[in-house]
Short mmCIF file of C-alpha atoms and ligand atoms in Angstrom, two decimals:
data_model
loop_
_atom_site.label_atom_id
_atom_site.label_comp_id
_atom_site.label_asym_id
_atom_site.label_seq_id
_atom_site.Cartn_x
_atom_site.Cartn_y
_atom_site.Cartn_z
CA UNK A 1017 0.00 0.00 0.00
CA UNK A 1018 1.57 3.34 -1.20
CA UNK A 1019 1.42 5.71 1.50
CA UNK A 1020 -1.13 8.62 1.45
CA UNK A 1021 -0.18 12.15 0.54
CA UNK A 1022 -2.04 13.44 3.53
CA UNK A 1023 0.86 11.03 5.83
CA UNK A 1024 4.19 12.44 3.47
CA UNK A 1025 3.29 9.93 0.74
CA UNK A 1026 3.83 11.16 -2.71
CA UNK A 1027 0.52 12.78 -4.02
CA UNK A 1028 -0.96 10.55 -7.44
CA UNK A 1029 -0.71 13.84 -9.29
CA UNK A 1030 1.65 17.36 -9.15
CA UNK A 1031 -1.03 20.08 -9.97
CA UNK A 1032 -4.31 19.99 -8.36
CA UNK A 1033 -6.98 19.16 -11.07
CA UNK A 1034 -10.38 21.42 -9.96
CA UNK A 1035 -13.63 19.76 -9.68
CA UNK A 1036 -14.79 21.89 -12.47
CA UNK A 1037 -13.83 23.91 -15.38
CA UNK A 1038 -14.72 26.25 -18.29
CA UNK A 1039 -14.16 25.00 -21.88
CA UNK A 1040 -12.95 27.93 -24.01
CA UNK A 1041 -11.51 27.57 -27.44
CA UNK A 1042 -10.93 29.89 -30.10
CA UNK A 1043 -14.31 30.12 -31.59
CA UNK A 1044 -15.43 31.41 -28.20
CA UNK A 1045 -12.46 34.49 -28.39
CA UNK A 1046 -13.32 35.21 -31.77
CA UNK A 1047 -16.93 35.87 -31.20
CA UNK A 1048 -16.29 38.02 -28.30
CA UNK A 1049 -13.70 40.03 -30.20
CA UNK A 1050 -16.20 40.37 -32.77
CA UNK A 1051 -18.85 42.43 -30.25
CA UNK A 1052 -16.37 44.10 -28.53
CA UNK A 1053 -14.86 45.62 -32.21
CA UNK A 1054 -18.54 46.40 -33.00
CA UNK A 1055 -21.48 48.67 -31.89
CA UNK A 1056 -23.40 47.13 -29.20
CA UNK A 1057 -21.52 45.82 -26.08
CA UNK A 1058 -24.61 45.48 -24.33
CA UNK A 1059 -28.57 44.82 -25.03
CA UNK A 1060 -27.51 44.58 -29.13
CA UNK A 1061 -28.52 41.95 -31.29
CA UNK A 1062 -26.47 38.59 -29.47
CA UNK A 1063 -28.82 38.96 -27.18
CA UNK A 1064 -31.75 37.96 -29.00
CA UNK A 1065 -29.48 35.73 -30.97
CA UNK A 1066 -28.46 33.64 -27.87
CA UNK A 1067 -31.98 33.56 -26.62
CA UNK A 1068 -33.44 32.35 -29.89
CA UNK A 1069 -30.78 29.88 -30.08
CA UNK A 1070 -30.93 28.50 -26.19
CA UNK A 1071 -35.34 28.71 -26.85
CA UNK A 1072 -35.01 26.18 -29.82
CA UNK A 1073 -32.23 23.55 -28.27
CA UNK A 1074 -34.61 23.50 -25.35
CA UNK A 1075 -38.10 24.09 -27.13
CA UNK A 1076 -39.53 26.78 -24.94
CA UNK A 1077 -41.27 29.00 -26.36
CA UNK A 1078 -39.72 32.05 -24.89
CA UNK A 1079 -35.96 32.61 -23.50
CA UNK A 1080 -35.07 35.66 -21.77
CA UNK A 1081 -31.57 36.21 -20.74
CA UNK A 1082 -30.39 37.73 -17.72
CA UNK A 1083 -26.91 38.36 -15.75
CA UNK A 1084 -26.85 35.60 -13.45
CA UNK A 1085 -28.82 32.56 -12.99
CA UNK A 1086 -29.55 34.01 -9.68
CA UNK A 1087 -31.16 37.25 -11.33
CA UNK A 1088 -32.95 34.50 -13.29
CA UNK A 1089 -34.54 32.82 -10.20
CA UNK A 1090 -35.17 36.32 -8.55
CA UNK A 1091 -37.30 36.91 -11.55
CA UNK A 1092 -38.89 33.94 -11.84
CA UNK A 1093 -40.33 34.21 -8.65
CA UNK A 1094 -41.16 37.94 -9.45
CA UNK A 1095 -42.89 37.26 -12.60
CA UNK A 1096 -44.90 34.06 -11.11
CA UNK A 1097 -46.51 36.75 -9.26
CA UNK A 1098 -45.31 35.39 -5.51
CA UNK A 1099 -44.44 37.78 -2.83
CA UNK A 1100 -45.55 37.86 1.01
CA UNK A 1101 -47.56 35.81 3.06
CA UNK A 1102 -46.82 33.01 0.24
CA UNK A 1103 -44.85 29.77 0.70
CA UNK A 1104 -42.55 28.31 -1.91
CA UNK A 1105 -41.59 24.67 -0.52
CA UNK A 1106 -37.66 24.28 -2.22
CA UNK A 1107 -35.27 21.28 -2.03
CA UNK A 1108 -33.37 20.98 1.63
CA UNK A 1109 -30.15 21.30 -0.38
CA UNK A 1110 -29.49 23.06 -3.08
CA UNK A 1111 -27.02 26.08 -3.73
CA UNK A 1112 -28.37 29.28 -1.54
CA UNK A 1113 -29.78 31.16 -4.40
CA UNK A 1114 -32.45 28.39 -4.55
CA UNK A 1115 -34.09 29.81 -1.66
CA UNK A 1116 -32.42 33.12 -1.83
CA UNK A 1117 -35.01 33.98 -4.29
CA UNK A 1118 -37.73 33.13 -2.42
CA UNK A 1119 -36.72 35.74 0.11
CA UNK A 1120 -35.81 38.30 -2.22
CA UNK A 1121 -39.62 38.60 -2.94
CA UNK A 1122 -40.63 38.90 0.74
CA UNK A 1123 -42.22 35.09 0.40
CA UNK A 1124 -41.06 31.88 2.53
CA UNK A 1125 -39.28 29.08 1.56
CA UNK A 1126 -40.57 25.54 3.09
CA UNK A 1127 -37.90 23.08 2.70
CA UNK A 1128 -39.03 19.31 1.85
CA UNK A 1129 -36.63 16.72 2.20
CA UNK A 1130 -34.63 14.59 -1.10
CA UNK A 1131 -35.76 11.12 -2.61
CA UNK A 1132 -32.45 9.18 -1.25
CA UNK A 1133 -31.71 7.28 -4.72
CA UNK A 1134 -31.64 10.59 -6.89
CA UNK A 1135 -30.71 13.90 -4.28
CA UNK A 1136 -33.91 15.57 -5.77
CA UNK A 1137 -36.93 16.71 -4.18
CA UNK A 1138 -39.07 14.26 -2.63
CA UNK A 1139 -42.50 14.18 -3.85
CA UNK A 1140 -44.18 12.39 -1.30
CA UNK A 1141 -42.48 15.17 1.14
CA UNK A 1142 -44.05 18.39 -1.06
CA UNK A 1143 -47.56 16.75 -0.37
CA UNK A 1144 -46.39 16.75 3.53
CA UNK A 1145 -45.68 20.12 3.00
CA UNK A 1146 -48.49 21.32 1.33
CA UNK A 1147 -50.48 24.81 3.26
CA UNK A 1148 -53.51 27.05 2.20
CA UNK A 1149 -50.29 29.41 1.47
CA UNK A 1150 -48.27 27.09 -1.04
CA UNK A 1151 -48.17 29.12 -4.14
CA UNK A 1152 -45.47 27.45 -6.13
CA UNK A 1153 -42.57 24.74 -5.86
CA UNK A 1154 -39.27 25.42 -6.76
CA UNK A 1155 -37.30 22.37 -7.88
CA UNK A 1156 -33.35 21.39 -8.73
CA UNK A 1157 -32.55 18.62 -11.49
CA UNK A 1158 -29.41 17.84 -8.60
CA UNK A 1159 -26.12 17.32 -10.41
CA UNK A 1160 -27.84 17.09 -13.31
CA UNK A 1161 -30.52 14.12 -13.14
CA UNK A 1162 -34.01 15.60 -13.85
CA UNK A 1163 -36.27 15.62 -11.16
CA UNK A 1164 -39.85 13.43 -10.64
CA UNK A 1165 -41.28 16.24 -13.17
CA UNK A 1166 -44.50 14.40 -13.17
CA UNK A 1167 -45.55 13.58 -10.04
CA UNK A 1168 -44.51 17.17 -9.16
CA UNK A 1169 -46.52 18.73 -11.69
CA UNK A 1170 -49.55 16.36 -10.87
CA UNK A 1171 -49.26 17.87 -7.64
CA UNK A 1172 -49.32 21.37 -8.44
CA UNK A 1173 -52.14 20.49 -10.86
CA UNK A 1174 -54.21 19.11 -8.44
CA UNK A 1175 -53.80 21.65 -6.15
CA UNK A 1176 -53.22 24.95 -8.16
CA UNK A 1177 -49.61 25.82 -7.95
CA UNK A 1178 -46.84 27.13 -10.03
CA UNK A 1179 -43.73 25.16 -10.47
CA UNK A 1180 -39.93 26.74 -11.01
CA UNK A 1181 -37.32 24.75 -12.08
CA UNK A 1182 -34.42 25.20 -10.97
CA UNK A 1183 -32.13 23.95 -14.02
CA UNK A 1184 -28.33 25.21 -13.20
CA UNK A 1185 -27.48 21.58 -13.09
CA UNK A 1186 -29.34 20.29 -15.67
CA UNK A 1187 -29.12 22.06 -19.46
CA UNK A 1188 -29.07 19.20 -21.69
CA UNK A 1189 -30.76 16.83 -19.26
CA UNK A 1190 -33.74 14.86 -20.63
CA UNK A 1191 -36.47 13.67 -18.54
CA UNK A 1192 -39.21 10.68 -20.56
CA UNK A 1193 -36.96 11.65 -23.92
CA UNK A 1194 -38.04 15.45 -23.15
CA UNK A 1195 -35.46 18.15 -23.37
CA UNK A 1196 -35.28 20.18 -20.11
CA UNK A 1197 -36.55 23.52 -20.57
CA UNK A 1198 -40.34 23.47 -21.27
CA UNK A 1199 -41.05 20.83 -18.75
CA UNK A 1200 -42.63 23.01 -16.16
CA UNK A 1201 -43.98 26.75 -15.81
CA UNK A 1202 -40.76 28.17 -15.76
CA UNK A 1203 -37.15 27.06 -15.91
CA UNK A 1204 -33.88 29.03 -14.64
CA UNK A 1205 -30.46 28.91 -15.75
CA UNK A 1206 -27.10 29.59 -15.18
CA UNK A 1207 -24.10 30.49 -17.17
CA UNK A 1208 -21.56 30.58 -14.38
CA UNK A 1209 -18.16 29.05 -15.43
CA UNK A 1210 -18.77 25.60 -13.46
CA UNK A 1211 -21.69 25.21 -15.55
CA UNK A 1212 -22.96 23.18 -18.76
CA UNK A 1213 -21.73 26.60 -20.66
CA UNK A 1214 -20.60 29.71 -19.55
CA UNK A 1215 -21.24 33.43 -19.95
CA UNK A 1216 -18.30 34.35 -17.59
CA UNK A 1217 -21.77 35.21 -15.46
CA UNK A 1218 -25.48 34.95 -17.18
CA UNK A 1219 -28.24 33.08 -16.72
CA UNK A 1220 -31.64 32.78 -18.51
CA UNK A 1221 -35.66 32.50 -18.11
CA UNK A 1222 -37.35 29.66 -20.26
CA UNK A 1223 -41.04 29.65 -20.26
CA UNK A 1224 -43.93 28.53 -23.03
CA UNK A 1225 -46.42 31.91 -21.22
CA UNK A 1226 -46.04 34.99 -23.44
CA UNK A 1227 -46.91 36.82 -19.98
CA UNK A 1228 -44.25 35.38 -17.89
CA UNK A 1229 -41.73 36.27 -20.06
CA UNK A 1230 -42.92 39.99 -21.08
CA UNK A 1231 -42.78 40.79 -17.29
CA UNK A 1232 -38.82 38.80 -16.87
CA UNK A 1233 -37.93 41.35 -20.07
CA UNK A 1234 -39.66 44.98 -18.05
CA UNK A 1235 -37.90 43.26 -14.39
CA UNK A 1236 -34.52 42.73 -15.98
CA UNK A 1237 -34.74 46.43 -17.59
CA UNK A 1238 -36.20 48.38 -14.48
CA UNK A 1239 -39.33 47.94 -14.83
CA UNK A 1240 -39.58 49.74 -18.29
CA UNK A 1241 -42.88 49.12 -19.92
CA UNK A 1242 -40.88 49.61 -23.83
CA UNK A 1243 -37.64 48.43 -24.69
CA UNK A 1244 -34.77 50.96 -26.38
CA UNK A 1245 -35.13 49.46 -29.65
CA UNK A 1246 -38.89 49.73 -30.13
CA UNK A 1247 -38.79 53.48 -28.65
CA UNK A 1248 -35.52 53.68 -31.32
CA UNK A 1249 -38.36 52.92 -34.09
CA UNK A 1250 -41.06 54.59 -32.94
CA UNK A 1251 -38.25 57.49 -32.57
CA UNK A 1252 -39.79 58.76 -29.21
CA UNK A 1253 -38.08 59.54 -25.98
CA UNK A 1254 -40.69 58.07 -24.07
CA UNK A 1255 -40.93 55.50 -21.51
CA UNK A 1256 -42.91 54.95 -18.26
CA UNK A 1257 -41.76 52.71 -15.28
CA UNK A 1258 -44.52 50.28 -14.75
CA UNK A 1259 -43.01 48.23 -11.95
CA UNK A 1260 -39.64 48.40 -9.51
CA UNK A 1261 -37.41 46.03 -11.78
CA UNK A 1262 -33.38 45.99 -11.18
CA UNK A 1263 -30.60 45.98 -14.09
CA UNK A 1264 -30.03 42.61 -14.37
CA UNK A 1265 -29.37 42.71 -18.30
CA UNK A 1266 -26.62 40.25 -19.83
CA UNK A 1267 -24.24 42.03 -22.27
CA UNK A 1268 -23.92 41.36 -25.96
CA UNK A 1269 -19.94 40.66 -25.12
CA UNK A 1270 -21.50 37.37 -22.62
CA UNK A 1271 -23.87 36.58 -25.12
CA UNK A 1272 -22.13 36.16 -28.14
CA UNK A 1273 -19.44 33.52 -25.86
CA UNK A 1274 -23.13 31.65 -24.96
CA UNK A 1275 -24.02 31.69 -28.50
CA UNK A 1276 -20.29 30.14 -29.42
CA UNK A 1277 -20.70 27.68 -26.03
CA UNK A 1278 -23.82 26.22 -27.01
CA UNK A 1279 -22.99 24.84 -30.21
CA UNK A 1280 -20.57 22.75 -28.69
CA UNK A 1281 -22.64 21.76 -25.96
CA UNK A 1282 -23.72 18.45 -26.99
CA UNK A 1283 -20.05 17.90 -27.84
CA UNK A 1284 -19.24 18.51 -24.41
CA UNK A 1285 -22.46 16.61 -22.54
CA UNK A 1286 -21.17 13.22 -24.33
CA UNK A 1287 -17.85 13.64 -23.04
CA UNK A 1288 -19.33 14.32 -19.30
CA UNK A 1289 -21.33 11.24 -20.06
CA UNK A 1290 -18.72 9.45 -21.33
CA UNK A 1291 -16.62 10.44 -18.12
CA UNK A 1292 -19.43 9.14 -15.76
CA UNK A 1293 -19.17 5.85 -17.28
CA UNK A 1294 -15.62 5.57 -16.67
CA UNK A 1295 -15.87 6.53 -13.14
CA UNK A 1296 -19.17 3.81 -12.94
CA UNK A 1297 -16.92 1.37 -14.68
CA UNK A 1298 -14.05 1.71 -12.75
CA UNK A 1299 -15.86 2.17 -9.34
CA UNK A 1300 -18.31 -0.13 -9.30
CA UNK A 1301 -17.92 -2.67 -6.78
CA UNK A 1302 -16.01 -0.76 -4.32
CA UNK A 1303 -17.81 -1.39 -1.46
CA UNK A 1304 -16.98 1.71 0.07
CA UNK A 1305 -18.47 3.88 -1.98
CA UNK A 1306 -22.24 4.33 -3.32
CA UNK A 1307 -22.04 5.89 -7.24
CA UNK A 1308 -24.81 7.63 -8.27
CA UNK A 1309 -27.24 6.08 -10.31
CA UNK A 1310 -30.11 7.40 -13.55
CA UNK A 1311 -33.64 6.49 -12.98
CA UNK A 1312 -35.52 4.54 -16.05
CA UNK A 1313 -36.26 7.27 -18.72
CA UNK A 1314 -33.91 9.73 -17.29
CA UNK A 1315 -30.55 10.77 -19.28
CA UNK A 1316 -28.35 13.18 -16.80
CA UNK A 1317 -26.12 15.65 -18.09
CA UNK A 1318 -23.90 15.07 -15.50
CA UNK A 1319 -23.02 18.36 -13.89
CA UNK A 1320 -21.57 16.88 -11.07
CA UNK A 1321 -20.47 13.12 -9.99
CA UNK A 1322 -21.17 13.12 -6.69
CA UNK A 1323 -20.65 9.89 -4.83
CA UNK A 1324 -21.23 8.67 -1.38
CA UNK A 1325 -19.48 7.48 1.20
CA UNK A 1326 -20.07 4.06 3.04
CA UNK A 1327 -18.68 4.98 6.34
CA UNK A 1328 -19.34 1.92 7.99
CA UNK A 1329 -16.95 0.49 5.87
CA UNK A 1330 -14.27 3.06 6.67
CA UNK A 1331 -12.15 4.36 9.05
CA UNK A 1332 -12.06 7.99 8.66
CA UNK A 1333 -14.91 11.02 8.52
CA UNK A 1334 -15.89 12.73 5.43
CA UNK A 1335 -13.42 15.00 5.97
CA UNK A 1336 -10.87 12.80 6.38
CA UNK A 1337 -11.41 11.45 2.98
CA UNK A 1338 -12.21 14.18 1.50
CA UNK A 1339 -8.28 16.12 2.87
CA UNK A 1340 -6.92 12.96 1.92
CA UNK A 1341 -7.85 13.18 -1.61
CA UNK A 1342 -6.88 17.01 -1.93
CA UNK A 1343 -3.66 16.24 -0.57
CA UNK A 1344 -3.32 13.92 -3.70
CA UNK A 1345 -3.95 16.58 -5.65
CA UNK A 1346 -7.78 15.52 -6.60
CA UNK A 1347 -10.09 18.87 -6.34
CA UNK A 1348 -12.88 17.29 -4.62
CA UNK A 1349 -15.65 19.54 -3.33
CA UNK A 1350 -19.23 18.72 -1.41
CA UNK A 1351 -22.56 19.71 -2.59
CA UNK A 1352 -23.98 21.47 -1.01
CA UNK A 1353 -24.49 21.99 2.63
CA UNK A 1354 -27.94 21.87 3.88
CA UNK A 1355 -29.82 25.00 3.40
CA UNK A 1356 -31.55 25.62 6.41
CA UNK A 1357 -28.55 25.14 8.07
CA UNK A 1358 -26.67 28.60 7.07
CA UNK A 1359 -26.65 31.29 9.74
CA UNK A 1360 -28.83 33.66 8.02
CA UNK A 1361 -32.09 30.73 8.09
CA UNK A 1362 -31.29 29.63 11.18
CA UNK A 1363 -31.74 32.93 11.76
CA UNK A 1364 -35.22 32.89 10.59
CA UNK A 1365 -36.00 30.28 12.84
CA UNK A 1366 -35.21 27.25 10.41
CA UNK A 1367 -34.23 24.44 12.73
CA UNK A 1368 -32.07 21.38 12.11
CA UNK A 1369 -33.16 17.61 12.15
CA UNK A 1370 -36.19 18.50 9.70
CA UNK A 1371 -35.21 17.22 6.63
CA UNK A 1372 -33.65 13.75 8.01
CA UNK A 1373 -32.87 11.84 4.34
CA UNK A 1374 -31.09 15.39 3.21
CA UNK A 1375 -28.99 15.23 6.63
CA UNK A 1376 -28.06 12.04 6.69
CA UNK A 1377 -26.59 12.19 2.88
CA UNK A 1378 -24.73 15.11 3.53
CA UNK A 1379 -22.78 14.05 5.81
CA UNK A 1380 -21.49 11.07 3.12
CA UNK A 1381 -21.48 13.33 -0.18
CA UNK A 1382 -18.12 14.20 -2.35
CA UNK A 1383 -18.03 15.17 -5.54
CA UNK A 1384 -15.37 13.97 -7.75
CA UNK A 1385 -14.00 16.20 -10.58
CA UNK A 1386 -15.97 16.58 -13.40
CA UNK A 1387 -15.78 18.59 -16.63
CA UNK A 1388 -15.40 18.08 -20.51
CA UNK A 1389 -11.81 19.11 -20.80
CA UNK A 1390 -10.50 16.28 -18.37
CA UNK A 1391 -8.12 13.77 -20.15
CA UNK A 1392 -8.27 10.58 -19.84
CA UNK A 1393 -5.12 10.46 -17.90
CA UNK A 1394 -7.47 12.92 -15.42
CA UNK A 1395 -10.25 10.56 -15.00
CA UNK A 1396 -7.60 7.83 -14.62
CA UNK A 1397 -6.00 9.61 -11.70
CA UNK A 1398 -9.35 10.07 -9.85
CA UNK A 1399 -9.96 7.12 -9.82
CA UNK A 1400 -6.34 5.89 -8.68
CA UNK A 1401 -6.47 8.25 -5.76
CA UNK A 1402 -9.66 7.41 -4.75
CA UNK A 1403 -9.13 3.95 -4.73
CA UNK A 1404 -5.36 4.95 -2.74
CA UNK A 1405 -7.34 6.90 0.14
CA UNK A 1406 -10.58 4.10 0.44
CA UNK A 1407 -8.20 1.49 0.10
CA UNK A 1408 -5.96 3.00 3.04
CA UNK A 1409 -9.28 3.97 5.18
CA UNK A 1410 -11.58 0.53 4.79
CA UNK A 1411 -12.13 -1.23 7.81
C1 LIG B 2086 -25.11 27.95 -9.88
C2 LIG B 2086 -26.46 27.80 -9.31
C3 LIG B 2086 -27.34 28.88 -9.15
C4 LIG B 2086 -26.93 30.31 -9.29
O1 LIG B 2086 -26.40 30.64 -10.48
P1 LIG B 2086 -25.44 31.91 -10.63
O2 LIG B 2086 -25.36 32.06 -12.11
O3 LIG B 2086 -24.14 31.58 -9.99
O4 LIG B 2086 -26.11 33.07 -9.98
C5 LIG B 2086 -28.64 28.61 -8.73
N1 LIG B 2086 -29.03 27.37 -8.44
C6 LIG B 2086 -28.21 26.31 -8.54
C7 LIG B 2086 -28.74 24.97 -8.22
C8 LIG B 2086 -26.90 26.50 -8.96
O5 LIG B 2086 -26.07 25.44 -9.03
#
């Protein structure tokens, strides 16, 4: 047994290889150059040109962009019309900025606890949930595996409520052979650089209601009831402020890189696929570890690998593990940290102990690198470490 890096052993690689990465070629620098040498470097025509182009990969109807896929929750939740004295039940763990949003328009996040098999929001633990003041249910596709989409949106059918996904994780995900993006009331993205495709920052609204998305276009502008370029036609200085909307516009600079990103996203969702099943391959078996798994009908797009510790079978914490493998030079990170747990809802008066499947998975989740741009050679060396530091830990 070689000796762990963590004890003075020599680390399996030199350079620490992060647990994410942007992919950005020369296609993507030329297209940038090209906005910044021209007219527009903001609101110009990429912007419609990226929309139209992320509204057909994921057939919804309408696709408004915005600067961050947090902007594009905040106005989700605006434009669904919920606001205080409302209750938006959201997955125990997500990033912040899943409930985040819910707070930003004065409403309160209910947190349901995860189906243990897939990380994502429990169905049978929305219905537990439920209150007269339930207005919508906001929902993450978890490292990229779609949520129960239909038994959530029987739900809100039955009992009248809106449903936001959540989709940072999940752009190229299909759920029943169904692209996501039109699979519920509204959809969120995000462009942030540890995404499917980046922006540097952006993010984007998808939505098949004509209404929805007028009011996401007046809330990312200020609240401006016409645009520049129709009151540049109608060649009047006019414009009225119809509601308190922010600036949360994405430049033409960000958009013409998303433009450039997508058309090599499928590319790049094969290769994180492909990656997965080398990882599943070379994995399975290890009795120390739990790999995640795709429900029937479900095709991930494989935003994270996150697997999960056996600790009966081992020796050392989570933490343990999880220094071990830095010191060997893996970039290993944990998604995420229970919600309600962060000072600001506790807080609020969110307690611990609710959510008990959420809690207990936690405490056993790592995520192992993942991104298109890893070699072979990288996905070779996860796996060697990882089987180093469980193979120096098992009990
Ligand atoms: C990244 C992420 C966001 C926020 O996106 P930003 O573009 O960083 O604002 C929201 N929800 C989830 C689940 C995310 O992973």
């Amino acid at each position: 047994m070689t000796k762990l890096a963590i004890d003075g052993g020599t680390p399996v690689r030199s350079a620490m290889l992060p647990y994410a990465r942007q992919c950005i070629d020369d296609d993507d620098l030329h297209a940038v150059e090209a906005v910044l040498k021209s007219n527009w470097l903001t609101t110009g025509p990429k912007v419609a040109e990226f929309e139209g182009a992320v509204a057909r990969y994921t057939g919804a109807a309408e696709a408004v962009a915005v600067n961050t896929g947090t902007a594009a929750l905040h106005a989700a939740m605006w434009a669904a019309r919920i606001g205080p004295g409302d209750e938006v039940i959201v997955p125990a763990i997500s990033f912040v900025a899943s409930a985040n949003c819910v707070l930003y328009v004065g409403a309160t996040p209910v947190f349901a606890d995860l189906s243990p098999d897939t990380l994502n929001i429990d169905p049978e633990d929305v219905l537990r949930k439920l209150t007269p003041r339930t207005k919508a249910i906001l929902v993450v596709d978890f490292a990229g595996h779609p949520c129960d989409h239909d038994a959530l949106r029987a739900i809100a059918d039955k009992h009248g409520l809106i449903v936001i996904e959540d989709a940072a994780h999940s752009l190229g995900t299909t759920y029943k052979g169904k692209q996501v993006g039109a699979l519920q009331d509204i959809t969120t993205l995000s462009f942030h650089p540890v995404k499917q495709l980046t922006t540097g920052e952006g993010g984007m609204v998808l939505t098949n209601d004509a209404g929805i998305a007028k009011r996401v276009r007046s809330f990312r502008h200020h609240g401006i009831d016409v645009d520049l370029h129709a009151r540049n036609k109608a060649n009047s200085w006019e414009y009225d402020i119809v509601d308190l909307g922010f600036n949360y516009r994405l430049p033409d600079i960000n958009c013409a890189l998303g433009v450039s990103q997508l058309a090599k996203s499928d590319r790049w969702l094969e290769r994180r696929r492909a990656i997965a099943g080398r990882y599943q391959e070379a994995l399975r078996g290890v009795p120390m570890l739990q790999l995640p798994e795709q429900r029937a009908d479900c095709i991930s797009a494989w935003h994270l690998y996150v697997v999960r510790l056996n600790l009966d079978t081992i020796t050392a914490s989570r933490s343990q593990v999880f220094a071990a493998l830095r010191a060997e030079n893996i970039g290993v990170n944990v998604h995420y940290i229970p919600i309600p747990w962060m000072t600001h809802y506790a807080n609020l008066g969110y307690k611990r102990g609710q959510q008990p499947v959420a809690e207990r998975e936690y405490e056993r989740v790592i995520s192992l690198p993942m991104y298109p741009s890893m070699t072979d050679q990288d996905v070779a060396d996860v796996v060697t470490a990882v089987l180093k530091v469980l193979g120096a830990y098992s009990s």
